[in-house]
Amino acid sequence: MAIAKKALVWGLFAAGGTVSSFLFPFLIALFLLVALGATPEGLQYETIRGFASSWLGKLTVFGVLFLSLWHAAHRLRVVCHDFGIRADGAVAVIVYSLATVGTLLAAWYLLAIS
Amino acid sequence: MSRNPYVRPMSKTTWYLRNGRFRIYALREVTCLLVGFYAFLSIFALRALWQGADSWNAFLASQQSTPMVVFHAFALVYFFIYQTVGWFQLAPKAMPLMMGEKKVAASTIVLGHYLVWALVSLFLLWFVGVI
């Protein structure tokens, strides 16, 4: 892989790892509260819709999802190699495609929420 | 090099089971599956939010189940131990800090990360109205 591409992939991996390390415990805790039926006030429709309508909200959610997706994609690629799947080219296409689809869907839904 | 170099036999699929350090490595790396799962679950939530109030409330209701409570609780503990703690432990090695001529102690950098994590998490919990 060319050095420039490697730096890009590693930059996204490191940024996504940092963002997910700091924020995902909170995100998982939110889903846990929802699963328990104790949906917090901030996740009531009007409140969350208001947050997702603001540009600060859109950019924050998009940034977190984008970086986390590319972090997970790159790490999954390496994990596949570690677990004995040596078809790195095919694995790379699959994981980066998934990250691209996720990124585009996140951008699409966030832009469509008004 | 000799004509028949000795190559230690090593399984390509189960090598990380041989040694405790390798096991921790493997357990840490698979946290990427949780990151992917929660990213896509969040995107699914965004879709419901985009569709409107009925879809959003249906989404929230669909997430309420005992298996999901168990899964999220397990994921929370697992993710914290292997991703958050693991990432913070690596931070001083990945980006050592200098203060003037002196190196900042690794433990200080790690502690700083936990402090920031705690403050950010408390702020977010306050922001969504949990505390």
PDB file of C-alpha atoms in Angstrom:
ATOM      1  CA  MET A   1       0.000   0.000   0.000  1.00  0.00           C
ATOM      2  CA  ALA A   2       1.276   3.467  -0.812  1.00  0.00           C
ATOM      3  CA  ILE A   3       2.532   5.484   2.138  1.00  0.00           C
ATOM      4  CA  ALA A   4      -0.043   8.263   1.661  1.00  0.00           C
ATOM      5  CA  LYS A   5      -2.923   5.754   1.737  1.00  0.00           C
ATOM      6  CA  LYS A   6      -1.454   4.045   4.797  1.00  0.00           C
ATOM      7  CA  ALA A   7      -1.245   7.352   6.669  1.00  0.00           C
ATOM      8  CA  LEU A   8      -4.899   8.097   5.845  1.00  0.00           C
ATOM      9  CA  VAL A   9      -6.128   4.664   6.963  1.00  0.00           C
ATOM     10  CA  TRP A  10      -4.029   4.805  10.144  1.00  0.00           C
ATOM     11  CA  GLY A  11      -5.143   8.356  10.900  1.00  0.00           C
ATOM     12  CA  LEU A  12      -8.801   7.335  10.671  1.00  0.00           C
ATOM     13  CA  PHE A  13      -8.096   4.193  12.742  1.00  0.00           C
ATOM     14  CA  ALA A  14      -6.417   6.178  15.521  1.00  0.00           C
ATOM     15  CA  ALA A  15      -9.010   8.966  15.551  1.00  0.00           C
ATOM     16  CA  GLY A  16     -11.870   6.437  15.543  1.00  0.00           C
ATOM     17  CA  GLY A  17     -10.251   4.417  18.321  1.00  0.00           C
ATOM     18  CA  THR A  18      -9.918   7.507  20.491  1.00  0.00           C
ATOM     19  CA  VAL A  19     -13.468   8.714  19.808  1.00  0.00           C
ATOM     20  CA  SER A  20     -15.008   5.273  20.423  1.00  0.00           C
ATOM     21  CA  SER A  21     -12.932   4.692  23.590  1.00  0.00           C
ATOM     22  CA  PHE A  22     -14.227   7.933  25.077  1.00  0.00           C
ATOM     23  CA  LEU A  23     -17.832   7.914  23.847  1.00  0.00           C
ATOM     24  CA  PHE A  24     -19.009   4.336  23.263  1.00  0.00           C
ATOM     25  CA  PRO A  25     -19.360   3.418  26.952  1.00  0.00           C
ATOM     26  CA  PHE A  26     -21.885   6.291  27.110  1.00  0.00           C
ATOM     27  CA  LEU A  27     -23.560   5.196  23.855  1.00  0.00           C
ATOM     28  CA  ILE A  28     -23.881   1.573  25.036  1.00  0.00           C
ATOM     29  CA  ALA A  29     -25.231   2.813  28.398  1.00  0.00           C
ATOM     30  CA  LEU A  30     -27.907   4.778  26.488  1.00  0.00           C
ATOM     31  CA  PHE A  31     -29.006   1.649  24.600  1.00  0.00           C
ATOM     32  CA  LEU A  32     -28.994  -0.254  27.907  1.00  0.00           C
ATOM     33  CA  LEU A  33     -31.322   2.345  29.457  1.00  0.00           C
ATOM     34  CA  VAL A  34     -33.618   2.135  26.420  1.00  0.00           C
ATOM     35  CA  ALA A  35     -33.634  -1.679  26.618  1.00  0.00           C
ATOM     36  CA  LEU A  36     -34.587  -1.411  30.309  1.00  0.00           C
ATOM     37  CA  GLY A  37     -37.507   0.825  29.362  1.00  0.00           C
ATOM     38  CA  ALA A  38     -35.932   3.783  31.191  1.00  0.00           C
ATOM     39  CA  THR A  39     -35.589   5.999  28.104  1.00  0.00           C
ATOM     40  CA  PRO A  40     -33.888   9.231  29.200  1.00  0.00           C
ATOM     41  CA  GLU A  41     -35.534  12.611  28.620  1.00  0.00           C
ATOM     42  CA  GLY A  42     -32.933  13.462  25.965  1.00  0.00           C
ATOM     43  CA  LEU A  43     -34.099  10.571  23.768  1.00  0.00           C
ATOM     44  CA  GLN A  44     -37.758  11.627  23.706  1.00  0.00           C
ATOM     45  CA  TYR A  45     -38.757  12.386  20.121  1.00  0.00           C
ATOM     46  CA  GLU A  46     -39.018  16.183  20.322  1.00  0.00           C
ATOM     47  CA  THR A  47     -35.713  16.554  22.189  1.00  0.00           C
ATOM     48  CA  ILE A  48     -33.615  14.229  20.035  1.00  0.00           C
ATOM     49  CA  ARG A  49     -35.199  15.602  16.853  1.00  0.00           C
ATOM     50  CA  GLY A  50     -34.285  19.123  17.994  1.00  0.00           C
ATOM     51  CA  PHE A  51     -30.704  18.020  18.647  1.00  0.00           C
ATOM     52  CA  ALA A  52     -30.397  16.254  15.276  1.00  0.00           C
ATOM     53  CA  SER A  53     -31.831  19.332  13.516  1.00  0.00           C
ATOM     54  CA  SER A  54     -29.067  21.591  14.770  1.00  0.00           C
ATOM     55  CA  TRP A  55     -25.848  21.768  12.802  1.00  0.00           C
ATOM     56  CA  LEU A  56     -23.825  21.112  15.949  1.00  0.00           C
ATOM     57  CA  GLY A  57     -25.841  17.927  16.532  1.00  0.00           C
ATOM     58  CA  LYS A  58     -25.567  16.775  12.924  1.00  0.00           C
ATOM     59  CA  LEU A  59     -21.799  17.366  12.771  1.00  0.00           C
ATOM     60  CA  THR A  60     -21.153  15.696  16.135  1.00  0.00           C
ATOM     61  CA  VAL A  61     -23.186  12.566  15.350  1.00  0.00           C
ATOM     62  CA  PHE A  62     -21.728  12.329  11.847  1.00  0.00           C
ATOM     63  CA  GLY A  63     -18.151  12.778  13.090  1.00  0.00           C
ATOM     64  CA  VAL A  64     -18.515  10.075  15.742  1.00  0.00           C
ATOM     65  CA  LEU A  65     -20.186   7.585  13.389  1.00  0.00           C
ATOM     66  CA  PHE A  66     -17.804   8.259  10.489  1.00  0.00           C
ATOM     67  CA  LEU A  67     -14.629   7.824  12.568  1.00  0.00           C
ATOM     68  CA  SER A  68     -15.972   4.796  14.465  1.00  0.00           C
ATOM     69  CA  LEU A  69     -17.013   3.031  11.256  1.00  0.00           C
ATOM     70  CA  TRP A  70     -13.576   3.455   9.656  1.00  0.00           C
ATOM     71  CA  HIS A  71     -11.842   2.447  12.880  1.00  0.00           C
ATOM     72  CA  ALA A  72     -13.923  -0.744  13.049  1.00  0.00           C
ATOM     73  CA  ALA A  73     -13.417  -1.477   9.338  1.00  0.00           C
ATOM     74  CA  HIS A  74      -9.645  -1.218   9.487  1.00  0.00           C
ATOM     75  CA  ARG A  75      -9.388  -3.230  12.708  1.00  0.00           C
ATOM     76  CA  LEU A  76     -11.712  -5.926  11.349  1.00  0.00           C
ATOM     77  CA  ARG A  77      -9.482  -6.233   8.300  1.00  0.00           C
ATOM     78  CA  VAL A  78      -6.465  -6.933  10.519  1.00  0.00           C
ATOM     79  CA  VAL A  79      -8.512  -9.280  12.754  1.00  0.00           C
ATOM     80  CA  CYS A  80      -9.464 -11.338   9.684  1.00  0.00           C
ATOM     81  CA  HIS A  81      -5.778 -11.740   8.869  1.00  0.00           C
ATOM     82  CA  ASP A  82      -5.021 -12.695  12.491  1.00  0.00           C
ATOM     83  CA  PHE A  83      -7.761 -15.332  12.498  1.00  0.00           C
ATOM     84  CA  GLY A  84      -6.342 -16.973   9.389  1.00  0.00           C
ATOM     85  CA  ILE A  85      -8.329 -15.347   6.566  1.00  0.00           C
ATOM     86  CA  ARG A  86      -5.552 -14.427   4.177  1.00  0.00           C
ATOM     87  CA  ALA A  87      -7.644 -13.041   1.290  1.00  0.00           C
ATOM     88  CA  ASP A  88      -6.727  -9.489   2.324  1.00  0.00           C
ATOM     89  CA  GLY A  89      -7.817  -7.861  -0.949  1.00  0.00           C
ATOM     90  CA  ALA A  90     -11.359  -9.241  -0.739  1.00  0.00           C
ATOM     91  CA  VAL A  91     -11.585  -8.539   3.002  1.00  0.00           C
ATOM     92  CA  ALA A  92     -10.450  -4.939   2.445  1.00  0.00           C
ATOM     93  CA  VAL A  93     -13.102  -4.400  -0.242  1.00  0.00           C
ATOM     94  CA  ILE A  94     -15.854  -5.808   2.014  1.00  0.00           C
ATOM     95  CA  VAL A  95     -14.977  -3.925   5.222  1.00  0.00           C
ATOM     96  CA  TYR A  96     -14.260  -0.576   3.548  1.00  0.00           C
ATOM     97  CA  SER A  97     -17.466  -0.906   1.471  1.00  0.00           C
ATOM     98  CA  LEU A  98     -19.456  -1.480   4.664  1.00  0.00           C
ATOM     99  CA  ALA A  99     -17.843   1.598   6.230  1.00  0.00           C
ATOM    100  CA  THR A 100     -18.614   3.648   3.096  1.00  0.00           C
ATOM    101  CA  VAL A 101     -22.275   2.524   3.088  1.00  0.00           C
ATOM    102  CA  GLY A 102     -22.581   3.352   6.801  1.00  0.00           C
ATOM    103  CA  THR A 103     -20.965   6.758   6.298  1.00  0.00           C
ATOM    104  CA  LEU A 104     -23.264   7.637   3.393  1.00  0.00           C
ATOM    105  CA  LEU A 105     -26.410   6.432   5.206  1.00  0.00           C
ATOM    106  CA  ALA A 106     -25.490   8.441   8.322  1.00  0.00           C
ATOM    107  CA  ALA A 107     -24.898  11.562   6.186  1.00  0.00           C
ATOM    108  CA  TRP A 108     -28.128  11.009   4.249  1.00  0.00           C
ATOM    109  CA  TYR A 109     -30.385  10.552   7.304  1.00  0.00           C
ATOM    110  CA  LEU A 110     -28.746  13.439   9.189  1.00  0.00           C
ATOM    111  CA  LEU A 111     -29.143  15.808   6.234  1.00  0.00           C
ATOM    112  CA  ALA A 112     -32.766  14.689   5.716  1.00  0.00           C
ATOM    113  CA  ILE A 113     -33.730  15.357   9.363  1.00  0.00           C
ATOM    114  CA  SER A 114     -34.928  18.933   9.554  1.00  0.00           C
TER     115      SER A 114
ATOM    116  CA  MET B   1      20.957 -19.735   6.183  1.00  0.00           C
ATOM    117  CA  SER B   2      20.750 -23.506   6.277  1.00  0.00           C
ATOM    118  CA  ARG B   3      18.994 -25.271   3.472  1.00  0.00           C
ATOM    119  CA  ASN B   4      16.292 -26.561   5.762  1.00  0.00           C
ATOM    120  CA  PRO B   5      15.580 -23.770   8.238  1.00  0.00           C
ATOM    121  CA  TYR B   6      13.471 -24.868  11.199  1.00  0.00           C
ATOM    122  CA  VAL B   7      10.051 -23.284  11.096  1.00  0.00           C
ATOM    123  CA  ARG B   8       8.168 -23.571  14.333  1.00  0.00           C
ATOM    124  CA  PRO B   9       4.752 -25.064  13.565  1.00  0.00           C
ATOM    125  CA  MET B  10       2.078 -22.438  14.211  1.00  0.00           C
ATOM    126  CA  SER B  11      -1.626 -22.573  13.478  1.00  0.00           C
ATOM    127  CA  LYS B  12      -2.892 -19.696  11.348  1.00  0.00           C
ATOM    128  CA  THR B  13      -6.322 -19.780  12.985  1.00  0.00           C
ATOM    129  CA  THR B  14      -5.685 -20.569  16.668  1.00  0.00           C
ATOM    130  CA  TRP B  15      -2.201 -19.152  17.398  1.00  0.00           C
ATOM    131  CA  TYR B  16      -3.524 -16.598  19.904  1.00  0.00           C
ATOM    132  CA  LEU B  17      -4.735 -19.391  22.212  1.00  0.00           C
ATOM    133  CA  ARG B  18      -1.129 -20.422  22.987  1.00  0.00           C
ATOM    134  CA  ASN B  19      -0.257 -17.534  25.267  1.00  0.00           C
ATOM    135  CA  GLY B  20      -2.054 -15.174  27.653  1.00  0.00           C
ATOM    136  CA  ARG B  21      -0.716 -12.014  26.022  1.00  0.00           C
ATOM    137  CA  PHE B  22      -1.902 -13.175  22.608  1.00  0.00           C
ATOM    138  CA  ARG B  23      -5.310 -13.985  24.084  1.00  0.00           C
ATOM    139  CA  ILE B  24      -5.631 -10.451  25.494  1.00  0.00           C
ATOM    140  CA  TYR B  25      -4.585  -9.072  22.096  1.00  0.00           C
ATOM    141  CA  ALA B  26      -7.285 -11.114  20.337  1.00  0.00           C
ATOM    142  CA  LEU B  27      -9.940 -10.178  22.929  1.00  0.00           C
ATOM    143  CA  ARG B  28      -9.007  -6.488  22.488  1.00  0.00           C
ATOM    144  CA  GLU B  29      -9.024  -6.505  18.692  1.00  0.00           C
ATOM    145  CA  VAL B  30     -12.502  -8.064  18.404  1.00  0.00           C
ATOM    146  CA  THR B  31     -13.981  -5.000  20.142  1.00  0.00           C
ATOM    147  CA  CYS B  32     -14.155  -3.632  16.581  1.00  0.00           C
ATOM    148  CA  LEU B  33     -17.233  -5.856  16.105  1.00  0.00           C
ATOM    149  CA  LEU B  34     -18.964  -3.990  18.952  1.00  0.00           C
ATOM    150  CA  VAL B  35     -17.951  -0.621  17.466  1.00  0.00           C
ATOM    151  CA  GLY B  36     -19.423  -1.670  14.115  1.00  0.00           C
ATOM    152  CA  PHE B  37     -22.576  -3.088  15.719  1.00  0.00           C
ATOM    153  CA  TYR B  38     -23.326   0.071  17.730  1.00  0.00           C
ATOM    154  CA  ALA B  39     -22.471   2.356  14.797  1.00  0.00           C
ATOM    155  CA  PHE B  40     -24.985   0.546  12.584  1.00  0.00           C
ATOM    156  CA  LEU B  41     -27.561   0.370  15.405  1.00  0.00           C
ATOM    157  CA  SER B  42     -27.203   4.164  15.733  1.00  0.00           C
ATOM    158  CA  ILE B  43     -27.634   4.599  11.967  1.00  0.00           C
ATOM    159  CA  PHE B  44     -30.782   2.429  12.192  1.00  0.00           C
ATOM    160  CA  ALA B  45     -31.975   4.763  14.979  1.00  0.00           C
ATOM    161  CA  LEU B  46     -31.264   7.809  12.754  1.00  0.00           C
ATOM    162  CA  ARG B  47     -33.424   6.217  10.052  1.00  0.00           C
ATOM    163  CA  ALA B  48     -36.325   5.884  12.525  1.00  0.00           C
ATOM    164  CA  LEU B  49     -35.785   9.469  13.665  1.00  0.00           C
ATOM    165  CA  TRP B  50     -35.868  10.679  10.073  1.00  0.00           C
ATOM    166  CA  GLN B  51     -39.151   8.785   9.431  1.00  0.00           C
ATOM    167  CA  GLY B  52     -40.950  10.580  12.249  1.00  0.00           C
ATOM    168  CA  ALA B  53     -42.363  10.287  15.764  1.00  0.00           C
ATOM    169  CA  ASP B  54     -44.229   6.992  15.242  1.00  0.00           C
ATOM    170  CA  SER B  55     -41.165   5.233  13.807  1.00  0.00           C
ATOM    171  CA  TRP B  56     -38.959   6.643  16.554  1.00  0.00           C
ATOM    172  CA  ASN B  57     -41.262   5.428  19.326  1.00  0.00           C
ATOM    173  CA  ALA B  58     -41.615   2.054  17.581  1.00  0.00           C
ATOM    174  CA  PHE B  59     -37.833   1.823  17.425  1.00  0.00           C
ATOM    175  CA  LEU B  60     -37.490   2.565  21.138  1.00  0.00           C
ATOM    176  CA  ALA B  61     -40.165  -0.026  21.933  1.00  0.00           C
ATOM    177  CA  SER B  62     -38.486  -2.632  19.692  1.00  0.00           C
ATOM    178  CA  GLN B  63     -35.261  -2.250  21.676  1.00  0.00           C
ATOM    179  CA  GLN B  64     -36.884  -3.213  24.980  1.00  0.00           C
ATOM    180  CA  SER B  65     -36.177  -6.853  25.709  1.00  0.00           C
ATOM    181  CA  THR B  66     -34.380  -8.937  28.317  1.00  0.00           C
ATOM    182  CA  PRO B  67     -31.880 -10.420  25.820  1.00  0.00           C
ATOM    183  CA  MET B  68     -30.923  -6.889  24.723  1.00  0.00           C
ATOM    184  CA  VAL B  69     -30.508  -5.800  28.363  1.00  0.00           C
ATOM    185  CA  VAL B  70     -28.121  -8.718  28.915  1.00  0.00           C
ATOM    186  CA  PHE B  71     -26.279  -8.025  25.653  1.00  0.00           C
ATOM    187  CA  HIS B  72     -25.849  -4.287  26.303  1.00  0.00           C
ATOM    188  CA  ALA B  73     -24.714  -4.897  29.896  1.00  0.00           C
ATOM    189  CA  PHE B  74     -22.148  -7.447  28.725  1.00  0.00           C
ATOM    190  CA  ALA B  75     -21.044  -5.176  25.849  1.00  0.00           C
ATOM    191  CA  LEU B  76     -20.628  -2.217  28.215  1.00  0.00           C
ATOM    192  CA  VAL B  77     -18.310  -4.103  30.573  1.00  0.00           C
ATOM    193  CA  TYR B  78     -16.423  -5.870  27.779  1.00  0.00           C
ATOM    194  CA  PHE B  79     -15.972  -2.695  25.742  1.00  0.00           C
ATOM    195  CA  PHE B  80     -14.801  -0.696  28.744  1.00  0.00           C
ATOM    196  CA  ILE B  81     -12.226  -3.293  29.810  1.00  0.00           C
ATOM    197  CA  TYR B  82     -10.799  -4.178  26.409  1.00  0.00           C
ATOM    198  CA  GLN B  83     -11.250  -1.041  24.308  1.00  0.00           C
ATOM    199  CA  THR B  84     -11.333   1.973  26.647  1.00  0.00           C
ATOM    200  CA  VAL B  85      -8.830   0.707  29.232  1.00  0.00           C
ATOM    201  CA  GLY B  86      -6.675  -0.881  26.511  1.00  0.00           C
ATOM    202  CA  TRP B  87      -6.632   2.296  24.423  1.00  0.00           C
ATOM    203  CA  PHE B  88      -5.795   4.507  27.417  1.00  0.00           C
ATOM    204  CA  GLN B  89      -2.947   2.160  28.455  1.00  0.00           C
ATOM    205  CA  LEU B  90      -1.466   2.492  24.966  1.00  0.00           C
ATOM    206  CA  ALA B  91      -1.815   6.293  24.842  1.00  0.00           C
ATOM    207  CA  PRO B  92       1.542   7.177  26.511  1.00  0.00           C
ATOM    208  CA  LYS B  93       3.320   4.742  24.165  1.00  0.00           C
ATOM    209  CA  ALA B  94       1.601   6.112  21.056  1.00  0.00           C
ATOM    210  CA  MET B  95       2.087   9.786  21.967  1.00  0.00           C
ATOM    211  CA  PRO B  96       4.682  10.407  24.676  1.00  0.00           C
ATOM    212  CA  LEU B  97       4.464  13.972  26.038  1.00  0.00           C
ATOM    213  CA  MET B  98       7.366  16.301  26.837  1.00  0.00           C
ATOM    214  CA  MET B  99       7.143  19.110  29.405  1.00  0.00           C
ATOM    215  CA  GLY B 100      10.213  21.219  28.676  1.00  0.00           C
ATOM    216  CA  GLU B 101      13.153  18.792  28.956  1.00  0.00           C
ATOM    217  CA  LYS B 102      11.240  16.200  30.964  1.00  0.00           C
ATOM    218  CA  LYS B 103       9.084  13.336  29.807  1.00  0.00           C
ATOM    219  CA  VAL B 104       5.615  13.263  31.363  1.00  0.00           C
ATOM    220  CA  ALA B 105       5.188  10.025  33.375  1.00  0.00           C
ATOM    221  CA  ALA B 106       3.137   7.377  31.562  1.00  0.00           C
ATOM    222  CA  SER B 107       0.833   7.010  34.574  1.00  0.00           C
ATOM    223  CA  THR B 108       0.033  10.754  34.451  1.00  0.00           C
ATOM    224  CA  ILE B 109      -1.020  10.529  30.787  1.00  0.00           C
ATOM    225  CA  VAL B 110      -3.190   7.450  31.473  1.00  0.00           C
ATOM    226  CA  LEU B 111      -4.770   9.112  34.526  1.00  0.00           C
ATOM    227  CA  GLY B 112      -5.477  12.231  32.443  1.00  0.00           C
ATOM    228  CA  HIS B 113      -7.350  10.094  29.919  1.00  0.00           C
ATOM    229  CA  TYR B 114      -9.537   8.510  32.629  1.00  0.00           C
ATOM    230  CA  LEU B 115     -10.245  11.953  34.070  1.00  0.00           C
ATOM    231  CA  VAL B 116     -11.307  13.369  30.699  1.00  0.00           C
ATOM    232  CA  TRP B 117     -13.385  10.239  30.002  1.00  0.00           C
ATOM    233  CA  ALA B 118     -15.182  10.570  33.356  1.00  0.00           C
ATOM    234  CA  LEU B 119     -15.877  14.293  32.832  1.00  0.00           C
ATOM    235  CA  VAL B 120     -17.095  13.783  29.240  1.00  0.00           C
ATOM    236  CA  SER B 121     -19.333  10.871  30.280  1.00  0.00           C
ATOM    237  CA  LEU B 122     -20.791  12.827  33.219  1.00  0.00           C
ATOM    238  CA  PHE B 123     -21.457  15.803  30.948  1.00  0.00           C
ATOM    239  CA  LEU B 124     -23.191  13.606  28.355  1.00  0.00           C
ATOM    240  CA  LEU B 125     -25.297  11.828  31.014  1.00  0.00           C
ATOM    241  CA  TRP B 126     -26.333  15.256  32.303  1.00  0.00           C
ATOM    242  CA  PHE B 127     -26.977  16.438  28.737  1.00  0.00           C
ATOM    243  CA  VAL B 128     -29.470  13.626  28.023  1.00  0.00           C
ATOM    244  CA  GLY B 129     -31.096  14.081  31.423  1.00  0.00           C
ATOM    245  CA  VAL B 130     -29.986  10.866  33.152  1.00  0.00           C
ATOM    246  CA  ILE B 131     -28.363  12.728  36.051  1.00  0.00           C
TER     247      ILE B 131
END
